Amino acid sequence: MIVAWPDPRLTRKAEPRPVDDGLVAIGNRLLEATRAANAYGLAAVHIGAVAPIVVISADPDPARRDYLVLYNPQVVSTDGPGVPGPEGSVSMPGVEVEITRPYAAEIAWDDETGIRRQRRFDGLPARIAQHEIDQVNGTFFLERLSRLKRDMVLKKWKKQAGS
């Protein structure tokens, strides 16, 4: 089950913690949910767990999903110009907005054995990683919009939802 906006868990920061069997179990569930939704990525909160885990598609070709499970992910640095691009969330289906993010990001994370890894992502994979790490940190993608634009999106969302 996917957590729907405006569930308050979507604004909670997941604190880093050691990778253990419990965290790996959540990571496995998250990977299954990401595949089932054919999503570019998901954060653990999308399946109801406020945990420091994301799954991202690391392949620049959106037609190919090359998923990585990142525990305790962190944006170490960003590089390149801000590039606008469409973003949405499984927690708010039907809403897509343009968000500007850096073209590249250096991401650090723990793998399933607890070993710290680091890798540079460019283009779409960098956008996906930044978006999902924002969610782990309690920042829902709409918070990247101006207040006026966010209010317009929420008004449209509420109208679609019939409330």
GROMACS .gro file of C-alpha atoms in nm:
model
  163
    1MET     CA    1   0.000   0.000   0.000
    2ILE     CA    2   0.133   0.342  -0.100
    3VAL     CA    3   0.107   0.624   0.156
    4ALA     CA    4  -0.105   0.906   0.009
    5TRP     CA    5  -0.050   1.278   0.049
    6PRO     CA    6  -0.113   1.457   0.293
    7ASP     CA    7  -0.010   1.179   0.532
    8PRO     CA    8   0.211   1.346   0.798
    9ARG     CA    9   0.478   1.075   0.760
   10LEU     CA   10   0.568   1.233   0.425
   11THR     CA   11   0.715   1.532   0.610
   12ARG     CA   12   0.911   1.334   0.870
   13LYS     CA   13   1.289   1.303   0.844
   14ALA     CA   14   1.421   0.947   0.862
   15GLU     CA   15   1.726   0.938   1.088
   16PRO     CA   16   2.032   0.744   0.966
   17ARG     CA   17   2.091   0.414   1.144
   18PRO     CA   18   2.309   0.105   1.107
   19VAL     CA   19   2.208  -0.137   0.833
   20ASP     CA   20   2.059  -0.444   1.001
   21ASP     CA   21   1.816  -0.723   0.909
   22GLY     CA   22   1.516  -0.499   0.980
   23LEU     CA   23   1.640  -0.222   0.750
   24VAL     CA   24   1.727  -0.474   0.477
   25ALA     CA   25   1.375  -0.622   0.504
   26ILE     CA   26   1.226  -0.275   0.449
   27GLY     CA   27   1.465  -0.224   0.156
   28ASN     CA   28   1.347  -0.550  -0.002
   29ARG     CA   29   0.980  -0.449   0.040
   30LEU     CA   30   1.059  -0.107  -0.106
   31LEU     CA   31   1.234  -0.262  -0.406
   32GLU     CA   32   0.928  -0.483  -0.472
   33ALA     CA   33   0.695  -0.181  -0.445
   34THR     CA   34   0.914   0.023  -0.680
   35ARG     CA   35   0.909  -0.255  -0.939
   36ALA     CA   36   0.532  -0.304  -0.898
   37ALA     CA   37   0.472   0.069  -0.953
   38ASN     CA   38   0.730   0.080  -1.236
   39ALA     CA   39   0.853   0.394  -1.062
   40TYR     CA   40   1.179   0.577  -1.122
   41GLY     CA   41   1.232   0.562  -0.749
   42LEU     CA   42   1.065   0.544  -0.410
   43ALA     CA   43   1.150   0.633  -0.052
   44ALA     CA   44   1.064   0.398   0.235
   45VAL     CA   45   0.798   0.639   0.362
   46HIS     CA   46   0.598   0.569   0.045
   47ILE     CA   47   0.532   0.220   0.184
   48GLY     CA   48   0.470   0.351   0.535
   49ALA     CA   49   0.816   0.314   0.689
   50VAL     CA   50   0.993   0.630   0.806
   51ALA     CA   51   1.334   0.476   0.739
   52PRO     CA   52   1.649   0.606   0.564
   53ILE     CA   53   1.611   0.399   0.248
   54VAL     CA   54   1.549   0.485  -0.116
   55VAL     CA   55   1.534   0.283  -0.433
   56ILE     CA   56   1.641   0.464  -0.749
   57SER     CA   57   1.666   0.379  -1.115
   58ALA     CA   58   2.032   0.439  -1.193
   59ASP     CA   59   2.011   0.397  -1.572
   60PRO     CA   60   1.990   0.721  -1.773
   61ASP     CA   61   1.751   0.545  -2.014
   62PRO     CA   62   1.402   0.573  -1.859
   63ALA     CA   63   1.294   0.260  -2.050
   64ARG     CA   64   1.543   0.050  -1.853
   65ARG     CA   65   1.510   0.022  -1.479
   66ASP     CA   66   1.841  -0.056  -1.312
   67TYR     CA   67   1.739  -0.029  -0.946
   68LEU     CA   68   1.974   0.038  -0.659
   69VAL     CA   69   1.872   0.020  -0.293
   70LEU     CA   70   2.044   0.296  -0.096
   71TYR     CA   71   2.053   0.287   0.285
   72ASN     CA   72   2.131   0.611   0.471
   73PRO     CA   73   2.157   0.803   0.141
   74GLN     CA   74   2.309   1.148   0.135
   75VAL     CA   75   2.370   1.412  -0.131
   76VAL     CA   76   2.740   1.487  -0.083
   77SER     CA   77   2.758   1.757  -0.351
   78THR     CA   78   2.588   1.877  -0.666
   79ASP     CA   79   2.736   2.003  -0.989
   80GLY     CA   80   2.628   2.165  -1.310
   81PRO     CA   81   2.353   2.407  -1.396
   82GLY     CA   82   2.004   2.388  -1.255
   83VAL     CA   83   1.793   2.195  -1.504
   84PRO     CA   84   1.412   2.208  -1.499
   85GLY     CA   85   1.234   1.876  -1.531
   86PRO     CA   86   0.904   1.707  -1.452
   87GLU     CA   87   0.858   1.549  -1.110
   88GLY     CA   88   0.570   1.376  -0.938
   89SER     CA   89   0.501   1.130  -0.659
   90VAL     CA   90   0.321   0.800  -0.620
   91SER     CA   91   0.175   0.963  -0.308
   92MET     CA   92   0.001   1.224  -0.526
   93PRO     CA   93  -0.090   1.048  -0.852
   94GLY     CA   94  -0.179   1.264  -1.149
   95VAL     CA   95   0.028   1.562  -1.033
   96GLU     CA   96   0.343   1.650  -1.220
   97VAL     CA   97   0.527   1.980  -1.185
   98GLU     CA   98   0.849   2.127  -1.315
   99ILE     CA   99   1.128   2.139  -1.056
  100THR     CA  100   1.477   2.278  -1.115
  101ARG     CA  101   1.761   2.064  -0.978
  102PRO     CA  102   2.137   2.046  -1.040
  103TYR     CA  103   2.234   1.832  -1.339
  104ALA     CA  104   2.469   1.609  -1.138
  105ALA     CA  105   2.491   1.483  -0.781
  106GLU     CA  106   2.751   1.294  -0.583
  107ILE     CA  107   2.559   1.048  -0.366
  108ALA     CA  108   2.687   0.847  -0.068
  109TRP     CA  109   2.499   0.553   0.083
  110ASP     CA  110   2.539   0.228   0.268
  111ASP     CA  111   2.484  -0.096   0.077
  112GLU     CA  112   2.296  -0.394   0.223
  113THR     CA  113   2.613  -0.508   0.404
  114GLY     CA  114   2.667  -0.168   0.565
  115ILE     CA  115   2.963  -0.070   0.345
  116ARG     CA  116   2.965   0.301   0.255
  117ARG     CA  117   2.958   0.366  -0.120
  118GLN     CA  118   2.976   0.683  -0.326
  119ARG     CA  119   2.893   0.754  -0.689
  120ARG     CA  120   2.826   1.045  -0.922
  121PHE     CA  121   2.493   1.046  -1.103
  122ASP     CA  122   2.416   1.270  -1.401
  123GLY     CA  123   2.091   1.374  -1.567
  124LEU     CA  124   1.776   1.177  -1.484
  125PRO     CA  125   1.939   0.941  -1.228
  126ALA     CA  126   2.074   1.249  -1.042
  127ARG     CA  127   1.724   1.402  -1.040
  128ILE     CA  128   1.571   1.078  -0.912
  129ALA     CA  129   1.831   1.043  -0.636
  130GLN     CA  130   1.790   1.405  -0.523
  131HIS     CA  131   1.409   1.376  -0.527
  132GLU     CA  132   1.400   1.056  -0.320
  133ILE     CA  133   1.669   1.174  -0.076
  134ASP     CA  134   1.463   1.490  -0.026
  135GLN     CA  135   1.174   1.262   0.071
  136VAL     CA  136   1.392   1.070   0.321
  137ASN     CA  137   1.473   1.410   0.471
  138GLY     CA  138   1.103   1.497   0.504
  139THR     CA  139   1.084   1.730   0.203
  140PHE     CA  140   0.787   1.646  -0.021
  141PHE     CA  141   0.854   1.754  -0.381
  142LEU     CA  142   0.591   2.030  -0.371
  143GLU     CA  143   0.804   2.212  -0.114
  144ARG     CA  144   1.049   2.287  -0.398
  145LEU     CA  145   0.784   2.511  -0.561
  146SER     CA  146   0.707   2.874  -0.491
  147ARG     CA  147   0.416   2.923  -0.250
  148LEU     CA  148   0.193   3.055  -0.531
  149LYS     CA  149   0.266   2.759  -0.761
  150ARG     CA  150   0.225   2.510  -0.473
  151ASP     CA  151  -0.112   2.663  -0.379
  152MET     CA  152  -0.229   2.633  -0.742
  153VAL     CA  153  -0.120   2.268  -0.759
  154LEU     CA  154  -0.292   2.186  -0.428
  155LYS     CA  155  -0.614   2.359  -0.539
  156LYS     CA  156  -0.614   2.152  -0.858
  157TRP     CA  157  -0.535   1.834  -0.662
  158LYS     CA  158  -0.820   1.892  -0.416
  159LYS     CA  159  -1.061   1.956  -0.704
  160GLN     CA  160  -0.952   1.630  -0.874
  161ALA     CA  161  -0.991   1.442  -0.545
  162GLY     CA  162  -1.342   1.583  -0.504
  163SER     CA  163  -1.276   1.760  -0.174
   0.00000   0.00000   0.00000
